[in-house]
mmCIF file of C-alpha atoms in Angstrom:
data_model
loop_
_atom_site.group_PDB
_atom_site.id
_atom_site.type_symbol
_atom_site.label_atom_id
_atom_site.label_comp_id
_atom_site.label_asym_id
_atom_site.label_seq_id
_atom_site.Cartn_x
_atom_site.Cartn_y
_atom_site.Cartn_z
ATOM 1 C CA SER A 983 -0.012 -0.074 0.005
ATOM 2 C CA ASP A 984 1.199 3.596 -0.670
ATOM 3 C CA PHE A 985 -0.456 4.609 2.725
ATOM 4 C CA ASN A 986 2.400 4.875 5.265
ATOM 5 C CA ASP A 987 0.472 7.103 8.152
ATOM 6 C CA TRP A 988 1.638 3.933 10.333
ATOM 7 C CA LEU A 989 5.119 5.689 10.546
ATOM 8 C CA ALA A 990 4.095 9.163 11.487
ATOM 9 C CA ASN A 991 5.155 10.349 15.099
ATOM 10 C CA LYS A 992 6.324 6.869 16.136
ATOM 11 C CA ARG A 993 9.541 6.060 17.965
ATOM 12 C CA LEU A 994 9.204 2.359 17.570
ATOM 13 C CA VAL A 995 7.670 0.280 14.671
ATOM 14 C CA ILE A 996 7.467 -3.266 15.387
ATOM 15 C CA VAL A 997 6.700 -5.770 12.364
ATOM 16 C CA ASN A 998 5.649 -9.033 13.911
ATOM 17 C CA GLU A 999 6.196 -11.176 10.653
ATOM 18 C CA ILE A 1000 8.265 -10.071 7.795
ATOM 19 C CA TYR A 1001 8.813 -12.362 4.577
ATOM 20 C CA SER A 1002 9.768 -10.742 1.537
ATOM 21 C CA GLY A 1003 12.971 -12.778 0.490
ATOM 22 C CA HIS A 1004 11.768 -13.313 -2.910
ATOM 23 C CA SER A 1005 11.750 -9.502 -3.944
ATOM 24 C CA TRP A 1006 13.544 -6.038 -3.336
ATOM 25 C CA LYS A 1007 10.451 -4.175 -2.948
ATOM 26 C CA ALA A 1008 10.437 -4.214 0.925
ATOM 27 C CA TYR A 1009 14.060 -3.791 1.217
ATOM 28 C CA ASN A 1010 14.040 -0.757 -1.000
ATOM 29 C CA THR A 1011 10.927 0.807 0.469
ATOM 30 C CA LEU A 1012 12.155 0.491 3.990
ATOM 31 C CA LYS A 1013 15.518 2.267 2.994
ATOM 32 C CA SER A 1014 14.155 6.087 3.381
ATOM 33 C CA TYR A 1015 12.002 5.007 6.329
ATOM 34 C CA ILE A 1016 15.028 4.088 8.305
ATOM 35 C CA THR A 1017 17.669 6.816 7.195
ATOM 36 C CA ASP A 1018 15.820 9.976 6.207
ATOM 37 C CA LYS A 1019 15.514 12.732 8.614
ATOM 38 C CA GLN A 1020 11.784 13.522 7.323
ATOM 39 C CA VAL A 1021 9.391 11.455 5.664
ATOM 40 C CA THR A 1022 6.412 12.117 3.528
ATOM 41 C CA VAL A 1023 3.346 10.979 5.225
ATOM 42 C CA ASN A 1024 0.353 9.565 2.680
ATOM 43 C CA VAL A 1025 -3.154 9.217 4.698
ATOM 44 C CA LYS A 1026 -6.059 7.997 2.823
ATOM 45 C CA TYR A 1027 -8.392 11.093 1.722
ATOM 46 C CA GLN A 1028 -5.822 13.414 2.988
ATOM 47 C CA ARG A 1029 -2.985 15.497 1.459
ATOM 48 C CA PRO A 1030 0.457 14.514 1.949
ATOM 49 C CA TYR A 1031 2.456 16.002 4.699
ATOM 50 C CA THR A 1032 6.043 16.038 5.890
ATOM 51 C CA VAL A 1033 7.227 15.157 9.634
ATOM 52 C CA ASP A 1034 10.441 14.594 11.335
ATOM 53 C CA ASN A 1035 11.269 10.821 11.261
ATOM 54 C CA TRP A 1036 12.089 9.484 14.705
ATOM 55 C CA ALA A 1037 10.978 5.538 13.824
ATOM 56 C CA HIS A 1038 13.307 2.652 14.603
ATOM 57 C CA ILE A 1039 11.963 -0.653 12.852
ATOM 58 C CA PHE A 1040 12.092 -3.815 14.477
ATOM 59 C CA ALA A 1041 11.283 -6.440 12.219
ATOM 60 C CA CYS A 1042 10.613 -10.352 13.218
ATOM 61 C CA SER A 1043 10.159 -13.435 11.054
ATOM 62 C CA ASN A 1044 10.295 -17.142 11.217
ATOM 63 C CA SER A 1045 12.055 -17.296 7.910
ATOM 64 C CA LEU A 1046 15.764 -17.434 7.539
ATOM 65 C CA ASN A 1047 15.069 -15.666 4.030
ATOM 66 C CA ALA A 1048 12.893 -12.904 5.610
ATOM 67 C CA LEU A 1049 14.358 -9.937 3.661
ATOM 68 C CA ARG A 1050 16.629 -9.316 0.657
ATOM 69 C CA MET A 1051 20.102 -7.780 1.767
ATOM 70 C CA GLU A 1052 22.470 -5.939 -0.376
ATOM 71 C CA GLU A 1053 26.211 -6.828 -0.097
ATOM 72 C CA ASP A 1054 26.956 -3.480 1.263
ATOM 73 C CA ASP A 1055 23.889 -2.880 3.530
ATOM 74 C CA ARG A 1056 24.632 -0.602 6.326
ATOM 75 C CA ARG A 1057 21.043 -0.095 7.869
ATOM 76 C CA TRP A 1058 19.925 -3.661 9.192
ATOM 77 C CA PHE A 1059 21.477 -5.351 11.899
ATOM 78 C CA HIS A 1060 20.581 -9.211 11.740
ATOM 79 C CA PRO A 1061 21.121 -11.138 15.114
ATOM 80 C CA LYS A 1062 20.606 -14.697 15.734
ATOM 81 C CA VAL A 1063 18.038 -15.270 18.425
ATOM 82 C CA ALA A 1064 17.601 -18.239 21.040
ATOM 83 C CA GLU A 1065 15.476 -21.037 19.004
ATOM 84 C CA VAL A 1066 14.257 -22.622 22.230
ATOM 85 C CA ALA A 1067 11.675 -20.700 24.088
ATOM 86 C CA TRP A 1068 11.741 -19.906 27.908
ATOM 87 C CA PRO A 1069 9.515 -21.966 30.285
ATOM 88 C CA ARG A 1070 6.652 -20.244 31.376
ATOM 89 C CA GLU A 1071 7.972 -19.860 34.881
ATOM 90 C CA ARG A 1072 10.974 -17.614 33.615
ATOM 91 C CA PHE A 1073 8.826 -15.488 31.574
ATOM 92 C CA ALA A 1074 6.619 -14.809 34.456
ATOM 93 C CA THR A 1075 9.799 -13.816 36.739
ATOM 94 C CA LEU A 1076 10.768 -11.523 34.127
ATOM 95 C CA ASN A 1077 7.234 -9.753 33.901
ATOM 96 C CA LYS A 1078 7.394 -9.361 37.621
ATOM 97 C CA TRP A 1079 10.733 -7.835 37.604
ATOM 98 C CA LEU A 1080 9.620 -5.431 34.809
ATOM 99 C CA SER A 1081 6.435 -4.476 36.526
ATOM 100 C CA GLY A 1082 8.219 -3.984 40.064
ATOM 101 C CA GLY A 1083 10.459 -1.456 38.830
ATOM 102 C CA GLY A 1084 12.529 -3.422 36.150
ATOM 103 C CA LEU A 1085 11.826 -0.671 33.550
ATOM 104 C CA GLY A 1086 13.582 2.112 35.555
ATOM 105 C CA VAL A 1087 16.583 -0.166 36.120
ATOM 106 C CA ILE A 1088 16.800 -0.597 32.231
ATOM 107 C CA LYS A 1089 16.317 3.260 31.719
ATOM 108 C CA ALA A 1090 19.043 4.063 34.161
ATOM 109 C CA TRP A 1091 21.406 1.619 32.565
ATOM 110 C CA ALA A 1092 20.855 3.080 29.243
ATOM 111 C CA GLU A 1093 21.350 6.692 30.134
ATOM 112 C CA GLY A 1094 24.541 5.949 31.892
ATOM 113 C CA PHE A 1095 26.005 3.382 29.125
ATOM 114 C CA GLU A 1096 28.589 5.875 28.013
ATOM 115 C CA MET A 1097 29.498 7.399 31.155
ATOM 116 C CA GLY A 1098 29.898 4.286 32.929
ATOM 117 C CA GLY A 1099 32.391 3.145 30.337
ATOM 118 C CA THR A 1100 30.708 0.206 29.185
ATOM 119 C CA GLY A 1101 30.506 1.372 25.630
ATOM 120 C CA ALA A 1102 29.320 4.011 23.192
ATOM 121 C CA TYR A 1103 26.038 5.046 21.646
ATOM 122 C CA VAL A 1104 25.240 4.455 18.169
ATOM 123 C CA VAL A 1105 26.111 7.855 16.330
ATOM 124 C CA PRO A 1106 24.329 9.086 12.957
ATOM 125 C CA GLY A 1107 26.086 7.493 9.852
ATOM 126 C CA GLU A 1108 27.324 4.411 11.984
ATOM 127 C CA ARG A 1109 27.173 1.073 10.234
ATOM 128 C CA ALA A 1110 25.048 -1.888 11.659
ATOM 129 C CA PRO A 1111 27.682 -4.537 12.738
ATOM 130 C CA MET A 1112 28.025 -7.364 10.317
ATOM 131 C CA THR A 1113 26.847 -11.016 12.005
ATOM 132 C CA VAL A 1114 26.827 -14.572 10.597
ATOM 133 C CA GLN A 1115 23.073 -14.493 10.150
ATOM 134 C CA LYS A 1116 23.288 -11.418 7.947
ATOM 135 C CA LYS A 1117 26.015 -12.876 5.803
ATOM 136 C CA THR A 1118 23.737 -15.686 5.491
ATOM 137 C CA LEU A 1119 21.203 -13.477 4.094
ATOM 138 C CA ILE A 1120 23.311 -11.368 1.820
ATOM 139 C CA ARG A 1121 24.541 -14.560 0.151
ATOM 140 C CA GLU A 1122 20.871 -15.974 -0.231
ATOM 141 C CA SER A 1123 19.968 -12.301 -1.720
ATOM 142 C CA MET A 1124 22.964 -12.820 -4.486
ATOM 143 C CA SER A 1125 22.369 -13.768 -8.125
ATOM 144 C CA GLU A 1126 23.778 -17.144 -9.034
ATOM 145 C CA ALA A 1127 26.626 -15.256 -10.835
ATOM 146 C CA LYS A 1128 27.681 -13.215 -7.602
ATOM 147 C CA ARG A 1129 27.809 -16.570 -5.628
ATOM 148 C CA GLU A 1130 30.037 -17.925 -7.936
ATOM 149 C CA ALA A 1131 32.208 -14.837 -7.937
ATOM 150 C CA LEU A 1132 32.028 -14.986 -4.089
ATOM 151 C CA VAL A 1133 33.121 -18.668 -4.060
ATOM 152 C CA LEU A 1134 36.327 -17.521 -6.136
ATOM 153 C CA ALA A 1135 36.781 -14.359 -3.679
ATOM 154 C CA GLU A 1136 36.697 -16.575 -0.592
ATOM 155 C CA ALA A 1137 39.227 -19.217 -1.980
ATOM 156 C CA MET A 1138 41.529 -16.243 -2.789
ATOM 157 C CA ILE A 1139 41.265 -14.907 0.724
ATOM 158 C CA ALA A 1140 41.939 -18.404 2.296
ATOM 159 C CA ASP A 1141 44.909 -18.782 -0.064
ATOM 160 C CA ARG A 1142 48.283 -18.232 1.621
ATOM 161 C CA ARG A 1143 49.789 -17.478 -1.913
ATOM 162 C CA SER A 1144 49.641 -13.871 -3.419
ATOM 163 C CA LEU A 1145 47.014 -13.628 -5.820
ATOM 164 C CA SER A 1146 45.296 -11.455 -8.334
ATOM 165 C CA VAL A 1147 42.561 -11.820 -11.125
ATOM 166 C CA GLY A 1148 41.084 -9.408 -13.529
ATOM 167 C CA SER A 1149 37.531 -8.402 -13.620
ATOM 168 C CA TYR A 1150 36.932 -9.459 -17.210
ATOM 169 C CA SER A 1151 38.562 -12.731 -16.621
ATOM 170 C CA VAL A 1152 36.517 -13.199 -13.567
ATOM 171 C CA ARG A 1153 33.276 -12.432 -15.552
ATOM 172 C CA GLN A 1154 34.394 -14.821 -18.429
ATOM 173 C CA TRP A 1155 34.944 -17.564 -15.824
ATOM 174 C CA VAL A 1156 31.521 -17.151 -14.144
ATOM 175 C CA ILE A 1157 29.630 -17.022 -17.408
ATOM 176 C CA GLU A 1158 31.459 -20.564 -18.168
ATOM 177 C CA GLN A 1159 30.276 -21.580 -14.775
ATOM 178 C CA LEU A 1160 27.021 -21.255 -15.485
ATOM 179 C CA ALA A 1161 26.510 -21.912 -19.123
ATOM 180 C CA LYS A 1162 23.996 -24.862 -18.490
ATOM 181 C CA THR A 1163 21.950 -23.019 -15.738
ATOM 182 C CA GLY A 1164 21.280 -19.569 -16.933
ATOM 183 C CA ARG A 1165 23.023 -16.224 -18.442
ATOM 184 C CA VAL A 1166 24.936 -13.659 -16.459
ATOM 185 C CA TYR A 1167 23.343 -10.380 -16.460
ATOM 186 C CA GLU A 1168 25.643 -8.535 -14.178
ATOM 187 C CA ALA A 1169 28.514 -5.949 -15.408
ATOM 188 C CA GLU A 1170 31.944 -6.294 -14.452
ATOM 189 C CA ASN A 1171 31.308 -3.741 -11.661
ATOM 190 C CA ASP A 1172 28.682 -5.463 -10.169
ATOM 191 C CA ILE A 1173 31.084 -8.598 -9.926
ATOM 192 C CA VAL A 1174 33.818 -6.632 -8.534
ATOM 193 C CA ARG A 1175 31.776 -4.995 -5.882
ATOM 194 C CA ALA A 1176 30.487 -8.457 -4.687
ATOM 195 C CA MET A 1177 34.089 -9.541 -4.380
ATOM 196 C CA LYS A 1178 35.388 -6.447 -2.679
ATOM 197 C CA ASN A 1179 32.669 -6.906 0.052
ATOM 198 C CA ALA A 1180 33.888 -10.383 0.632
ATOM 199 C CA GLY A 1181 37.469 -8.958 1.738
ATOM 200 C CA LEU A 1182 39.271 -8.483 -1.469
ATOM 201 C CA HIS A 1183 41.225 -5.331 -2.518
ATOM 202 C CA SER A 1184 41.051 -3.616 -5.911
ATOM 203 C CA ILE A 1185 42.830 -1.261 -8.242
ATOM 204 C CA LYS A 1186 41.680 -0.106 -11.867
ATOM 205 C CA GLU A 1187 43.448 0.236 -14.876
ATOM 206 C CA VAL A 1188 45.927 -2.765 -14.774
ATOM 207 C CA LYS A 1189 46.774 -4.602 -17.874
ATOM 208 C CA LEU A 1190 46.468 -8.332 -17.498
ATOM 209 C CA GLY A 1191 45.831 -10.890 -20.069
ATOM 210 C CA GLY A 1192 46.274 -8.463 -22.799
ATOM 211 C CA ARG A 1193 43.626 -6.145 -21.790
ATOM 212 C CA MET A 1194 42.839 -3.183 -19.259
ATOM 213 C CA GLN A 1195 40.875 -4.588 -16.280
ATOM 214 C CA VAL A 1196 40.195 -4.017 -12.739
ATOM 215 C CA ALA A 1197 42.625 -5.984 -10.714
ATOM 216 C CA LEU A 1198 41.240 -7.835 -7.571
ATOM 217 C CA TYR A 1199 44.007 -9.204 -5.032
ATOM 218 C CA ASN A 1200 44.300 -10.724 -1.625
ATOM 219 C CA ASP A 1201 45.654 -9.613 1.849
ATOM 220 C CA THR A 1202 49.023 -11.730 1.188
ATOM 221 C CA LEU A 1203 49.675 -9.783 -2.060
ATOM 222 C CA LYS A 1204 49.014 -6.385 -0.517
ATOM 223 C CA LYS A 1205 51.514 -7.094 2.245
ATOM 224 C CA GLU A 1206 53.970 -8.632 -0.185
ATOM 225 C CA ALA A 1207 53.695 -5.355 -2.204
ATOM 226 C CA GLU A 1208 54.117 -2.958 0.594
ATOM 227 C CA GLU A 1209 57.383 -5.076 1.835
ATOM 228 C CA ASP A 1210 59.075 -4.888 -1.596
ATOM 229 C CA ALA A 1211 58.209 -1.094 -2.090
ATOM 230 C CA LYS A 1212 60.259 -0.467 1.228
ATOM 231 C CA LEU A 1213 63.266 -2.987 -0.211
ATOM 232 C CA GLN A 1214 63.133 -1.469 -3.590
ATOM 233 C CA ASN A 1215 62.367 2.087 -2.530
ATOM 234 C CA ILE A 1216 59.812 2.805 -5.009
ATOM 235 C CA SER A 1217 56.027 3.664 -4.397
ATOM 236 C CA GLU A 1218 53.568 1.423 -3.048
ATOM 237 C CA GLU A 1219 51.461 1.839 -5.883
ATOM 238 C CA LYS A 1220 54.126 0.843 -8.552
ATOM 239 C CA SER A 1221 55.256 -2.070 -6.221
ATOM 240 C CA LEU A 1222 51.491 -3.201 -6.057
ATOM 241 C CA ARG A 1223 50.962 -2.885 -9.950
ATOM 242 C CA ASN A 1224 54.146 -4.949 -10.419
ATOM 243 C CA ALA A 1225 53.088 -7.620 -7.904
ATOM 244 C CA ILE A 1226 49.676 -7.702 -9.483
ATOM 245 C CA ARG A 1227 50.960 -8.626 -12.818
ATOM 246 C CA ASP A 1228 53.495 -11.144 -11.722
ATOM 247 C CA ARG A 1229 50.871 -13.035 -9.238
ATOM 248 C CA PHE A 1230 47.976 -12.965 -12.035
ATOM 249 C CA LEU A 1231 46.280 -16.131 -12.517
ATOM 250 C CA SER A 1232 42.990 -17.150 -14.002
ATOM 251 C CA PRO A 1233 40.082 -17.990 -11.811
ATOM 252 C CA GLY A 1234 40.303 -21.481 -13.066
ATOM 253 C CA GLU A 1235 43.772 -21.872 -12.075
ATOM 254 C CA ILE A 1236 43.109 -20.581 -8.551
ATOM 255 C CA MET A 1237 40.176 -22.744 -8.081
ATOM 256 C CA LYS A 1238 42.189 -25.814 -9.453
ATOM 257 C CA GLU A 1239 45.140 -25.265 -7.300
ATOM 258 C CA GLY A 1240 43.356 -23.705 -4.193
ATOM 259 C CA PHE A 1241 40.927 -26.956 -3.831
#
């Protein structure tokens, strides 16, 4: 629905059951509601109006594929919660404590959180922490092409050798891997972004395999290039580009030798 008056003048919005893992619509719709300082409220039979946005969204789901998630998402925190329910007696004890002044205890703890040296409050622009559950959700949201590229990225990260690949080479390899199951619609930049989000580094405009490509390389190569730059008294970028060209392998060679 286009009507969103449920958001206006709210501090907390609770979604009891969200299931939209098959589509990007819910994820994209909620983006502005989470991050925008002001929102336009659309109420049936009324003119739209703008208000300050104070809403925090708390969404629950029984599905592991509740919401599609971008690789570089910074809005959603996705924890894993207990799967075994408390016994009735424990809930009764908790409710009794909350009713008997427990909410005040929680309020005092929250207000003194920073002063007590326990930690720091979340500040505007801060990223939501990454979790194992969120990584799973991101992987499930990926296309088959990006998943194949992610497998390659993880192999390069785990490998102790200094390794580099080219963006064109990776996309061609992904096309070969998926030749029997479907087409690859992602451009080189989409695949590069997915591999960088997995933990690889990149640098533009490196001639690899006879063509200019974006080079992707692992931490081992990065450290090797930094050490060589000091030994040879050359710039780190020149050392890095040399190392990338020297350690360049095709994705097929990396997967064959790494596994």
